C-alpha cells in the first residue's frame, strides 16, 4: 500500500474504485481467486464511510448466526426483505442479496485475517412475523491496532477523531475500523493486489462500448476483466444534494468530508448507465455540532422530537431511517431549513441517546444549538416555537408516559422501540419530561450515505438504459442503486448488500477471466 506518486501499473485484471467495505470485499474476492487487482482511493485514507460505521452486516441465515445458536434462515430473511422492500427493486436482486449472504460470510471467514461475531440489534420492521427481536446481524471481531502495523496510519480514523479531532485510542479497532482493517490484511495476504491512496478515478476508458480501464490523472490503467465502481455515493456533493434530495448544500451527512462526491455515478452515466433511486439516502436524525458536522444519532432512551410548530411528528424511537423519512415529510411542508429540536429533561447529564462524540453543553449553548429553561413556555421562546403548542405537547406526552400508552404515535409498542428504552414507568420508552430543567438540542436530517446510483443486475454488472449489461463495468455499495429501494430494512443492509454485490461482481469477473 502506498501514498507515493509512483506510476500506477499499465494493466491489471480488475480495477476497484474506492476502498470502503464494498470495494475491499470485491478486491479481496478477485485477488483471492488469483486476479491482479488495483484499488484506487481518492483520499489519503482507506475505508470511506465504512470505516466510521458500526460494521453491522445484515446477512440472514449465515454460519456465524448458526454457531451462536440464532434461529434464522435464508428463507425467513427473504420473506422479511420482500415484505419491507416490496417490488420497488427487482426480485432477482433481492434474492441474490439474501441467498448469497451465507456464501459470502463462509468465503470471507476462510481468510485467517477475517472473523465475525454476532451483533445483536433488532430488525427495523414487523414484517410478516419474520422480524428478529435481536436481529440477524454480524460484525467483525475486534482487531488489535498493532496488527495493521504501518497501515494503521492509512486507515480512516473514527468520526470522533476525523471530524472532531478527538484523541481516540487505536489499540483495539472495533466496528468499521476492524472491518476495513481485516479486509486490508486479507487483501494484502493474497499477494495479488495493490492499494493506491490519493488516486482518484478521473474517467472510464472504453473500447468498442466495453469498459476496459480507468484514467487517474494523466495515467491510464487497463482492466482486463473489468472495473468495479465502489466509490460511495454523492452525499458530499452540494449540487446533487440540492437537485436530488432537495437539500441545500451538502448538509448534513455523516460521511467522510469531501470523500463521496458522486464520481462513480458520473463515470457510470458517462458510459450510458441507467440510474435509479437518486432521491434516496440512508436517512437518520443527526445532532448538529458547532463545527458544522452533524452526527448520526440513535437509540433514544428519553425525550421527544418537535418540529417548528412545537408539536411531535413521529414515534421518536423509530429506527433512524424511518424517522428520517418522517423528517423529510415535515420538511416538505415547512421547507428544507426546518428546525427540529430534541427535548429532554435533566435526568441525564447529556443527551439521552447515542451520539459519538457526546455533545458538550457549554459549546452547544454558545452556538445556539442547546437551550435550557424551567418551563415549556420559556423553552419555546428560546426556540422560536409557539409556547402554547409546546406546553400542550409536553403535557400530553407526560400523560401518555404516566398511562403507558402513546396514543399519538404508539411509541414503545415494538421490539425496536424497547431495545433502547430506559424508563421505569409502565411503558419504558415513554420517559416523562418532569425532572429539573428542560433542554432542547438541535436535530437535523442527516444520512449515512446516499442510496441512488447505477442500476445493476444480480452479478453487480451495470445496466445500460435499455437494460442490457455494460461490458466490463460493475458497481456495488452506495455507487449502485440500492436493492433496498425506499426503505432501510434492517441494521447492516447498506454494508451487507454492498459487500454481497461486490462479491458477486468479483466472482463474475473471475469466471469470465481466468487468471493467466
Ligand atoms: C456512524 C455510522 C455508522 C454506520 N453503521 C453502519 C452499520 O453498522 N451497518 C451498515 O450496513 N451501514 C452502516 N453505516 C452506513 C455505511 O457505513 C455506508 O452506507 C457504507 O459504508 C457505504 O459503503 P461504500 O463502500 O459504498 O462507500 P464508502 O465506505 O463511503 O467508501 C467509498 C470510498 O470511495 C472513495 N472515492 C470516492 N470517489 C472516488 C474516486 N473518484 N476515486 C477513488 N475513490 C473514490 C471515497 O473516498 C471512499 O473512501 C453507518 C454509517 C455511519 C456514518
Coordinates of C-alpha atoms and ligand atoms in Angstrom, one line a residue:
X1 CA 0.0 0.0 0.0
X2 CA 1.5 3.4 -0.8
X3 CA 0.6 7.0 -1.0
X4 CA 3.6 8.0 -3.1
X5 CA 3.4 9.4 -6.7
X6 CA 4.9 6.3 -8.3
X7 CA 3.2 5.4 -11.5
X8 CA 0.2 3.1 -11.5
X9 CA 0.5 -0.2 -13.3
X10 CA -0.4 -0.1 -17.0
X11 CA -2.6 -3.2 -16.8
X12 CA -4.3 -5.4 -14.2
X13 CA -7.2 -7.7 -14.2
X14 CA -9.5 -5.7 -12.0
X15 CA -9.6 -2.1 -11.1
X16 CA -11.6 -1.3 -7.9
X17 CA -12.6 2.3 -7.4
X18 CA -12.9 3.2 -3.7
X19 CA -11.8 1.5 -0.6
X20 CA -14.8 1.1 1.7
X21 CA -16.5 -2.2 2.7
X22 CA -17.9 -3.0 -0.7
X23 CA -14.7 -2.1 -2.6
X24 CA -12.3 -4.1 -0.4
X25 CA -14.7 -7.1 -0.5
X26 CA -14.7 -7.0 -4.2
X27 CA -10.9 -6.5 -4.3
X28 CA -10.3 -9.4 -1.9
X29 CA -12.6 -11.7 -3.7
X30 CA -10.9 -11.1 -7.1
X31 CA -7.4 -11.3 -5.6
X32 CA -8.1 -14.4 -3.7
X33 CA -9.1 -16.0 -7.0
X34 CA -5.8 -15.1 -8.5
X35 CA -6.7 -12.0 -10.4
X36 CA -4.4 -9.0 -10.3
X37 CA -6.2 -6.1 -8.6
X38 CA -5.6 -2.4 -8.3
X39 CA -7.6 -0.5 -5.7
X40 CA -7.6 3.3 -6.3
X41 CA -8.8 5.5 -3.5
X42 CA -9.3 9.3 -3.9
X43 CA -8.4 10.4 -0.4
X44 CA -5.2 9.8 1.6
X45 CA -7.2 7.3 3.8
X46 CA -8.6 3.9 3.2
X47 CA -12.0 3.0 4.4
X48 CA -14.5 5.7 3.5
X49 CA -17.7 5.9 5.5
X50 CA -17.4 2.1 6.1
X51 CA -14.5 2.9 8.5
X52 CA -16.8 5.1 10.5
X53 CA -19.6 2.5 10.7
X54 CA -20.7 0.1 13.3
X55 CA -19.9 -2.6 10.6
X56 CA -23.2 -4.4 11.2
X57 CA -23.9 -6.7 8.3
X58 CA -27.4 -8.0 7.6
X59 CA -26.9 -11.4 6.1
X60 CA -29.7 -13.8 7.1
X61 CA -29.0 -17.4 7.8
X62 CA -25.2 -17.3 7.9
X63 CA -22.8 -19.6 9.7
X64 CA -21.9 -17.0 12.4
X65 CA -25.5 -16.8 13.5
X66 CA -25.9 -20.5 13.4
X67 CA -22.7 -21.0 15.5
X68 CA -24.2 -18.6 18.1
X69 CA -27.5 -20.5 18.2
X70 CA -29.5 -17.7 16.5
X71 CA -32.6 -19.3 14.9
X72 CA -32.6 -17.9 11.4
X73 CA -32.8 -19.0 7.8
X74 CA -32.3 -17.6 4.3
X75 CA -35.9 -18.2 3.5
X76 CA -37.1 -16.1 6.6
X77 CA -34.7 -13.4 5.6
X78 CA -36.0 -13.3 2.1
X79 CA -39.6 -13.2 3.2
X80 CA -38.7 -10.3 5.5
X81 CA -36.8 -8.4 2.8
X82 CA -39.6 -8.8 0.2
X83 CA -42.2 -7.7 2.8
X84 CA -40.2 -4.5 3.6
X85 CA -38.9 -3.5 0.1
X86 CA -41.9 -4.8 -1.9
X87 CA -41.5 -4.7 -5.7
X88 CA -39.6 -1.4 -5.8
X89 CA -36.4 -3.3 -6.7
X90 CA -36.0 -6.4 -8.9
X91 CA -36.9 -9.7 -7.3
X92 CA -33.7 -11.2 -8.6
X93 CA -31.6 -8.6 -6.8
X94 CA -33.4 -9.2 -3.6
X95 CA -32.9 -13.0 -4.0
X96 CA -29.2 -12.5 -4.9
X97 CA -28.6 -10.4 -1.9
X98 CA -30.2 -12.7 0.7
X99 CA -29.2 -16.0 -0.9
X100 CA -25.5 -15.0 -1.3
X101 CA -25.1 -13.8 2.3
X102 CA -24.1 -17.1 3.8
X103 CA -21.8 -17.9 1.0
X104 CA -20.0 -14.5 1.3
X105 CA -19.6 -15.0 5.1
X106 CA -18.2 -18.5 4.6
X107 CA -15.8 -17.3 1.9
X108 CA -14.5 -14.3 3.9
X109 CA -14.0 -16.4 7.0
X110 CA -11.7 -18.8 5.1
X111 CA -9.2 -15.9 5.3
X112 CA -7.3 -16.3 8.6
X113 CA -7.5 -12.5 8.9
X114 CA -11.3 -12.3 8.9
X115 CA -13.6 -13.4 11.7
X116 CA -17.1 -12.4 12.6
X117 CA -19.3 -12.4 15.6
X118 CA -23.0 -11.8 16.2
X119 CA -24.1 -8.2 16.6
X120 CA -27.5 -8.2 18.4
X121 CA -29.7 -5.3 17.1
X122 CA -33.4 -5.6 16.3
X123 CA -34.8 -5.7 12.8
X124 CA -36.5 -2.4 11.7
X125 CA -39.9 -3.6 10.6
X126 CA -42.6 -6.0 11.8
X127 CA -42.7 -7.9 8.5
X128 CA -44.9 -10.9 8.2
X129 CA -43.7 -12.1 11.7
X130 CA -40.2 -12.6 10.3
X131 CA -38.5 -9.7 12.2
X132 CA -35.9 -10.9 14.8
X133 CA -36.1 -9.1 18.1
X134 CA -32.3 -9.3 18.3
X135 CA -31.8 -9.1 14.6
X136 CA -29.7 -11.3 12.3
X137 CA -26.6 -9.1 12.1
X138 CA -22.9 -9.9 12.4
X139 CA -19.8 -7.7 12.6
X140 CA -16.1 -8.4 12.6
X141 CA -14.3 -9.4 15.8
X142 CA -12.3 -6.5 17.1
X143 CA -8.7 -6.3 15.8
X144 CA -5.6 -5.1 17.6
X145 CA -4.4 -1.9 16.0
X146 CA -0.8 -3.2 16.1
X147 CA -1.8 -6.0 13.7
X148 CA -2.1 -3.3 11.0
X149 CA 1.5 -2.1 11.5
X150 CA 2.2 0.9 9.4
X151 CA -1.1 0.5 7.5
X152 CA -2.8 1.9 10.6
X153 CA -1.9 5.4 9.5
X154 CA -3.7 5.0 6.3
X155 CA -6.9 3.7 7.9
X156 CA -9.5 6.4 8.0
X157 CA -10.0 7.3 11.7
X158 CA -13.3 7.2 13.6
X159 CA -15.8 10.0 13.3
X160 CA -14.8 11.4 16.7
X161 CA -11.1 11.5 15.6
X162 CA -11.6 12.5 12.0
X163 CA -14.3 15.1 12.2
X164 CA -13.8 16.4 15.8
X165 CA -10.1 16.0 16.3
X166 CA -10.5 13.8 19.5
X167 CA -7.7 11.5 20.5
X168 CA -9.3 8.1 20.1
X169 CA -7.1 5.2 21.2
X170 CA -6.4 2.7 18.4
X171 CA -5.1 -0.2 20.5
X172 CA -8.2 -2.1 19.7
X173 CA -10.1 -1.5 16.5
X174 CA -13.8 -2.1 16.6
X175 CA -16.7 -1.8 14.1
X176 CA -15.9 -0.3 10.8
X177 CA -12.3 0.1 11.8
X178 CA -12.0 -3.6 12.3
X179 CA -13.9 -4.4 9.1
X180 CA -11.6 -2.3 6.9
X181 CA -8.5 -3.4 8.9
X182 CA -9.3 -7.1 8.5
X183 CA -10.2 -6.8 4.8
X184 CA -7.0 -4.9 4.2
X185 CA -4.9 -7.6 5.9
X186 CA -6.7 -10.3 3.9
X187 CA -6.2 -8.5 0.7
X188 CA -2.5 -7.9 1.2
X189 CA -2.0 -11.6 2.2
X190 CA -3.2 -12.6 -1.3
X191 CA -0.1 -11.0 -2.8
X192 CA -2.2 -10.1 -5.8
X193 CA -3.4 -6.6 -5.0
X194 CA -2.1 -3.0 -4.8
X195 CA -4.0 -0.3 -2.9
X196 CA -3.2 3.3 -4.0
X197 CA -4.5 6.2 -2.0
X198 CA -4.7 9.8 -3.2
X199 CA -5.5 8.3 -6.6
X200 CA -9.0 9.4 -7.7
X201 CA -10.8 7.9 -10.7
X202 CA -10.9 10.6 -13.4
X203 CA -12.9 8.7 -16.1
X204 CA -13.5 5.3 -17.5
X205 CA -11.8 4.1 -20.7
X206 CA -14.0 2.3 -23.2
X207 CA -13.2 0.2 -26.2
X208 CA -16.0 -0.7 -28.6
X209 CA -18.6 0.1 -26.0
X210 CA -16.9 -2.0 -23.3
X211 CA -15.2 -0.6 -20.2
X212 CA -11.6 -1.5 -20.5
X213 CA -9.9 0.6 -17.9
X214 CA -9.7 3.9 -15.9
X215 CA -7.9 7.2 -16.1
X216 CA -6.3 8.6 -13.0
X217 CA -4.8 12.0 -13.6
X218 CA -2.8 11.5 -16.9
X219 CA -2.3 7.8 -16.4
X220 CA -4.4 5.1 -17.9
X221 CA -4.7 1.6 -16.4
X222 CA -6.2 -1.2 -18.5
X223 CA -8.5 -3.6 -16.7
X224 CA -8.6 -7.0 -18.5
X225 CA -11.6 -8.4 -16.6
X226 CA -13.4 -5.2 -15.5
X227 CA -13.8 -2.2 -13.3
X228 CA -15.8 -2.2 -10.1
X229 CA -17.2 1.2 -9.0
X230 CA -17.5 1.1 -5.2
X231 CA -16.7 4.8 -4.6
X232 CA -19.7 5.5 -2.3
X233 CA -22.5 7.9 -3.2
X234 CA -22.9 11.7 -3.8
X235 CA -23.8 12.7 -0.3
X236 CA -20.9 15.1 -0.1
X237 CA -21.8 16.8 -3.4
X238 CA -23.8 20.0 -2.8
X239 CA -25.2 20.2 -6.3
X240 CA -26.6 16.7 -6.4
X241 CA -27.9 17.1 -2.8
X242 CA -29.8 20.1 -4.0
X243 CA -31.0 18.5 -7.2
X244 CA -31.9 15.0 -6.0
X245 CA -32.6 15.4 -2.3
X246 CA -34.0 18.9 -2.2
X247 CA -31.5 19.8 0.5
X248 CA -29.4 23.0 0.5
X249 CA -25.7 22.5 0.4
X250 CA -24.2 19.2 1.4
X251 CA -25.7 19.5 4.8
X252 CA -25.8 17.2 6.6
X253 CA -24.2 13.9 6.1
X254 CA -22.3 11.5 8.4
X255 CA -20.0 10.5 5.5
X256 CA -16.3 11.4 5.4
X257 CA -15.9 15.0 4.5
X258 CA -15.3 15.6 0.8
X259 CA -15.0 11.9 0.0
X260 CA -18.1 10.8 -1.7
X261 CA -19.0 13.3 -4.4
X262 CA -20.7 11.2 -6.9
X263 CA -17.7 10.5 -9.1
X264 CA -18.7 6.9 -9.6
X265 CA -22.2 8.0 -10.6
X266 CA -20.9 10.5 -13.1
X267 CA -18.5 7.9 -14.6
X268 CA -21.3 5.3 -14.9
X269 CA -23.6 7.8 -16.6
X270 CA -20.8 8.9 -19.0
X271 CA -20.8 5.4 -20.5
X272 CA -24.6 5.1 -20.7
X273 CA -25.6 3.6 -17.4
X274 CA -29.2 3.7 -16.2
X275 CA -29.7 5.1 -12.7
X276 CA -32.3 4.8 -10.0
X277 CA -33.3 5.9 -6.5
X278 CA -31.4 9.2 -6.8
X279 CA -33.9 10.9 -4.4
X280 CA -33.0 8.5 -1.6
X281 CA -30.4 8.1 1.1
X282 CA -29.9 6.1 4.3
X283 CA -31.5 8.8 6.4
X284 CA -31.1 9.5 10.1
X285 CA -31.7 12.2 12.6
X286 CA -28.4 13.8 13.4
X287 CA -27.2 16.1 16.1
X288 CA -25.9 19.3 14.7
X289 CA -22.5 20.2 16.2
X290 CA -21.0 23.7 16.4
X291 CA -18.3 22.8 13.9
X292 CA -21.0 22.3 11.2
X293 CA -20.8 18.5 11.2
X294 CA -23.9 16.5 12.0
X295 CA -23.6 13.2 13.9
X296 CA -25.7 10.2 13.4
X297 CA -27.9 9.9 16.5
X298 CA -29.9 6.8 17.5
X299 CA -31.0 4.9 20.5
X300 CA -33.2 7.5 22.2
X301 CA -33.8 6.4 25.8
X302 CA -35.8 9.6 26.6
X303 CA -37.0 12.9 25.2
X304 CA -39.2 13.8 22.3
X305 CA -38.7 15.5 19.0
X306 CA -40.7 18.6 18.0
X307 CA -40.9 20.4 14.7
X308 CA -41.2 24.2 14.1
X309 CA -44.8 24.1 15.3
X310 CA -43.8 22.8 18.7
X311 CA -45.5 19.5 18.1
X312 CA -44.3 15.9 18.0
X313 CA -44.4 14.4 14.5
X314 CA -43.4 10.8 14.9
X315 CA -42.6 8.0 17.3
X316 CA -39.1 9.1 18.4
X317 CA -38.0 5.5 19.0
X318 CA -38.4 4.7 15.3
X319 CA -35.4 3.2 13.5
X320 CA -33.4 6.1 12.2
X321 CA -34.2 5.9 8.5
X322 CA -37.9 5.7 9.3
X323 CA -37.5 8.8 11.5
X324 CA -35.5 10.4 8.7
X325 CA -38.4 9.9 6.3
X326 CA -40.8 11.5 8.8
X327 CA -38.5 14.5 9.0
X328 CA -38.5 14.7 5.2
X329 CA -42.3 14.9 5.3
X330 CA -42.2 17.7 7.8
X331 CA -39.5 19.4 5.7
X332 CA -41.7 19.1 2.6
X333 CA -44.3 21.2 4.4
X334 CA -42.1 23.7 6.2
X335 CA -39.0 24.0 3.9
X336 CA -35.5 22.5 3.8
X337 CA -34.3 24.6 6.7
X338 CA -37.0 23.3 9.1
X339 CA -35.6 23.4 12.7
X340 CA -36.1 20.2 14.7
X341 CA -35.5 20.0 18.4
X342 CA -34.8 17.1 20.7
X343 CA -36.4 17.9 24.1
X344 CA -35.5 16.1 27.3
X345 CA -35.3 16.8 31.0
X346 CA -32.4 16.9 33.4
X347 CA -32.4 13.3 34.5
X348 CA -29.3 12.6 32.3
X349 CA -26.1 14.6 32.2
X350 CA -26.0 14.7 28.4
X351 CA -28.3 13.8 25.6
X352 CA -30.2 10.6 26.4
X353 CA -29.2 8.8 23.2
X354 CA -26.2 7.5 21.3
X355 CA -24.2 10.3 19.7
X356 CA -20.5 9.9 19.2
X357 CA -18.9 12.2 20.3
X358 CA -21.3 13.3 23.1
X359 CA -22.3 17.0 22.7
X360 CA -20.6 19.5 25.1
X361 CA -23.4 21.5 26.6
X362 CA -21.4 24.7 27.0
X363 CA -20.1 24.7 23.5
X364 CA -23.5 23.9 22.1
X365 CA -25.2 26.7 24.1
X366 CA -22.7 29.2 22.8
X367 CA -23.5 28.1 19.3
X368 CA -27.3 28.4 19.9
X369 CA -27.7 24.6 19.5
X370 CA -28.7 23.8 23.0
X371 CA -31.2 25.7 25.1
X372 CA -32.4 25.1 28.7
X373 CA -35.4 26.5 30.6
X374 CA -37.5 25.9 33.6
X375 CA -40.8 25.6 31.7
X376 CA -42.0 24.6 28.3
X377 CA -43.1 28.2 27.7
X378 CA -39.7 29.6 28.4
X379 CA -38.1 27.0 26.3
X380 CA -40.5 27.7 23.4
X381 CA -39.5 31.4 23.5
X382 CA -35.8 30.4 23.2
X383 CA -36.5 28.1 20.3
X384 CA -38.9 30.4 18.5
X385 CA -41.8 27.8 18.5
X386 CA -45.4 28.6 19.7
X387 CA -45.4 28.5 23.6
X388 CA -48.9 27.2 24.0
X389 CA -48.2 24.4 21.5
X390 CA -45.0 23.2 23.2
X391 CA -46.7 23.3 26.6
X392 CA -49.6 21.2 25.3
X393 CA -47.1 18.8 23.6
X394 CA -45.2 18.3 26.9
X395 CA -48.4 17.9 29.0
X396 CA -49.9 15.4 26.6
X397 CA -46.7 13.4 26.3
X398 CA -46.4 13.3 30.1
X399 CA -49.9 12.0 30.3
X400 CA -49.1 9.2 27.9
X401 CA -46.0 8.4 29.9
X402 CA -48.0 8.1 33.1
X403 CA -50.6 5.9 31.4
X404 CA -48.1 3.9 29.5
X405 CA -49.7 4.4 26.0
X406 CA -48.6 6.8 23.3
X407 CA -52.0 7.5 21.7
X408 CA -50.5 9.6 19.0
X409 CA -47.5 7.6 17.7
X410 CA -47.5 4.3 19.5
X411 CA -44.0 4.6 20.9
X412 CA -42.8 1.7 22.9
X413 CA -45.0 -0.9 21.2
X414 CA -42.4 -3.0 19.4
X415 CA -39.1 -4.7 20.0
X416 CA -37.0 -1.9 18.4
X417 CA -38.7 0.8 20.5
X418 CA -38.0 -1.1 23.6
X419 CA -34.4 -2.1 22.7
X420 CA -33.0 1.3 24.0
X421 CA -35.8 2.2 26.4
X422 CA -34.7 3.1 29.9
X423 CA -37.8 4.5 31.6
X424 CA -39.2 2.9 34.8
X425 CA -42.8 3.7 34.1
X426 CA -45.5 1.5 32.6
X427 CA -44.0 2.0 29.1
X428 CA -40.2 2.2 29.3
X429 CA -40.0 4.0 26.0
X430 CA -42.0 6.9 27.4
X431 CA -40.0 8.9 29.9
X432 CA -41.9 11.9 31.3
X433 CA -40.4 15.4 30.9
X434 CA -40.6 16.4 34.6
X435 CA -37.2 16.4 36.3
X436 CA -35.3 19.7 36.7
X437 CA -34.8 21.9 33.7
X438 CA -36.0 21.1 30.2
X439 CA -33.4 21.0 27.4
X440 CA -33.6 21.3 23.7
X441 CA -30.8 20.2 21.3
X442 CA -30.9 21.0 17.6
X443 CA -31.5 18.0 15.4
X444 CA -31.2 17.9 11.6
X445 CA -31.9 15.4 8.9
X446 CA -28.7 13.5 8.3
X447 CA -27.7 10.5 6.3
X448 CA -25.3 7.6 6.3
X449 CA -24.7 7.9 2.6
X450 CA -26.8 8.3 -0.5
X451 CA -28.5 5.3 -1.9
X452 CA -29.2 6.0 -5.6
X453 CA -26.7 5.1 -8.3
X454 CA -26.1 2.9 -11.3
X455 CA -28.7 0.2 -11.9
X456 CA -27.1 -3.3 -11.6
X457 CA -28.1 -6.9 -12.4
X458 CA -27.7 -9.8 -9.9
X459 CA -24.0 -10.0 -10.9
X460 CA -23.4 -6.4 -10.0
X461 CA -22.9 -5.6 -13.6
X462 CA -24.0 -2.1 -14.5
X463 CA -27.0 -1.8 -16.8
X464 CA -27.5 0.5 -19.8
X465 CA -30.7 2.5 -20.4
X466 CA -32.1 -0.4 -22.5
X467 CA -31.5 -2.9 -19.7
X468 CA -28.5 -4.6 -21.3
X469 CA -25.3 -5.1 -19.2
X470 CA -22.4 -2.7 -20.0
X471 CA -19.4 -4.9 -20.7
X472 CA -16.6 -4.6 -18.1
X473 CA -18.4 -2.3 -15.7
X474 CA -19.7 -3.3 -12.2
X475 CA -21.0 -1.3 -9.3
X476 CA -21.6 -2.0 -5.6
X477 CA -22.3 -0.3 -2.3
X478 CA -23.6 3.3 -2.5
X479 CA -22.4 3.6 -6.1
X480 CA -25.2 1.3 -7.1
X481 CA -28.9 1.8 -6.8
X482 CA -29.8 0.0 -3.6
X483 CA -31.6 -3.3 -3.5
X484 CA -33.4 -1.8 -0.6
X485 CA -35.4 0.7 -2.6
X486 CA -37.1 3.3 -0.4
X487 CA -36.6 1.6 2.9
X488 CA -33.8 0.6 5.3
X489 CA -35.0 -2.9 6.0
X490 CA -32.6 -3.8 8.8
X491 CA -29.4 -2.9 10.6
X492 CA -26.5 -3.8 8.3
X493 CA -28.3 -3.5 5.0
X494 CA -26.0 -0.9 3.4
X495 CA -22.8 -2.7 4.1
X496 CA -24.3 -6.2 3.9
X497 CA -25.8 -5.7 0.5
X498 CA -22.8 -3.6 -0.7
X499 CA -20.4 -6.4 0.2
X500 CA -22.7 -9.1 -1.4
X501 CA -22.9 -7.3 -4.8
X502 CA -19.1 -6.6 -4.7
X503 CA -18.5 -10.3 -4.1
X504 CA -20.9 -11.3 -6.9
X505 CA -19.2 -8.8 -9.2
X506 CA -15.7 -10.0 -8.5
X507 CA -16.9 -13.6 -8.8
X508 CA -18.5 -12.8 -12.2
X509 CA -15.2 -11.2 -13.3
X510 CA -13.3 -14.2 -12.2
X511 CA -15.5 -16.6 -14.1
X512 CA -15.2 -14.8 -17.4
X513 CA -11.5 -14.0 -17.0
X514 CA -9.3 -16.9 -15.8
X515 CA -6.0 -15.7 -14.3
X516 CA -3.0 -16.2 -16.6
Ligands
LIG1 C1 -21.6 6.3 12.1 C2 -22.1 5.4 11.1 C3 -22.4 4.1 11.4 C4 -22.9 3.2 10.4 N1 -23.1 1.9 10.7 C5 -23.5 1.0 9.8 C6 -23.6 -0.4 10.1 O1 -23.4 -0.8 11.2 N2 -24.0 -1.2 9.1 C7 -24.2 -0.8 7.8 O2 -24.6 -1.6 6.9 N3 -24.1 0.5 7.5 C8 -23.7 1.4 8.4 N4 -23.5 2.7 8.1 C9 -23.7 3.1 6.7 C10 -22.4 2.6 5.9 O3 -21.3 2.9 6.6 C11 -22.3 3.2 4.5 O4 -23.5 3.3 3.8 C12 -21.3 2.3 3.7 O5 -20.1 2.3 4.5 C13 -21.0 2.8 2.3 O6 -20.1 1.9 1.8 P1 -19.4 2.1 0.4 O7 -18.4 1.0 0.3 O8 -20.5 2.2 -0.6 O9 -18.7 3.5 0.5 P2 -17.6 4.2 1.4 O10 -17.3 3.3 2.6 O11 -18.0 5.5 1.8 O12 -16.3 4.2 0.6 C14 -16.3 4.9 -0.6 C15 -14.8 5.3 -0.9 O13 -14.7 5.7 -2.2 C16 -13.8 6.8 -2.3 N5 -14.0 7.5 -3.5 C17 -14.9 8.5 -3.8 N6 -14.7 9.0 -5.0 C18 -13.6 8.3 -5.6 C19 -12.9 8.4 -6.8 N7 -13.2 9.3 -7.7 N8 -11.8 7.6 -7.0 C20 -11.4 6.8 -6.0 N9 -12.1 6.6 -4.8 C21 -13.2 7.4 -4.6 C22 -14.1 7.6 -1.0 O14 -13.0 8.5 -0.7 C23 -14.3 6.5 0.0 O15 -13.1 6.1 0.6 C24 -23.0 3.6 9.1 C25 -22.7 4.9 8.7 C26 -22.2 5.8 9.7 C27 -21.8 7.2 9.3

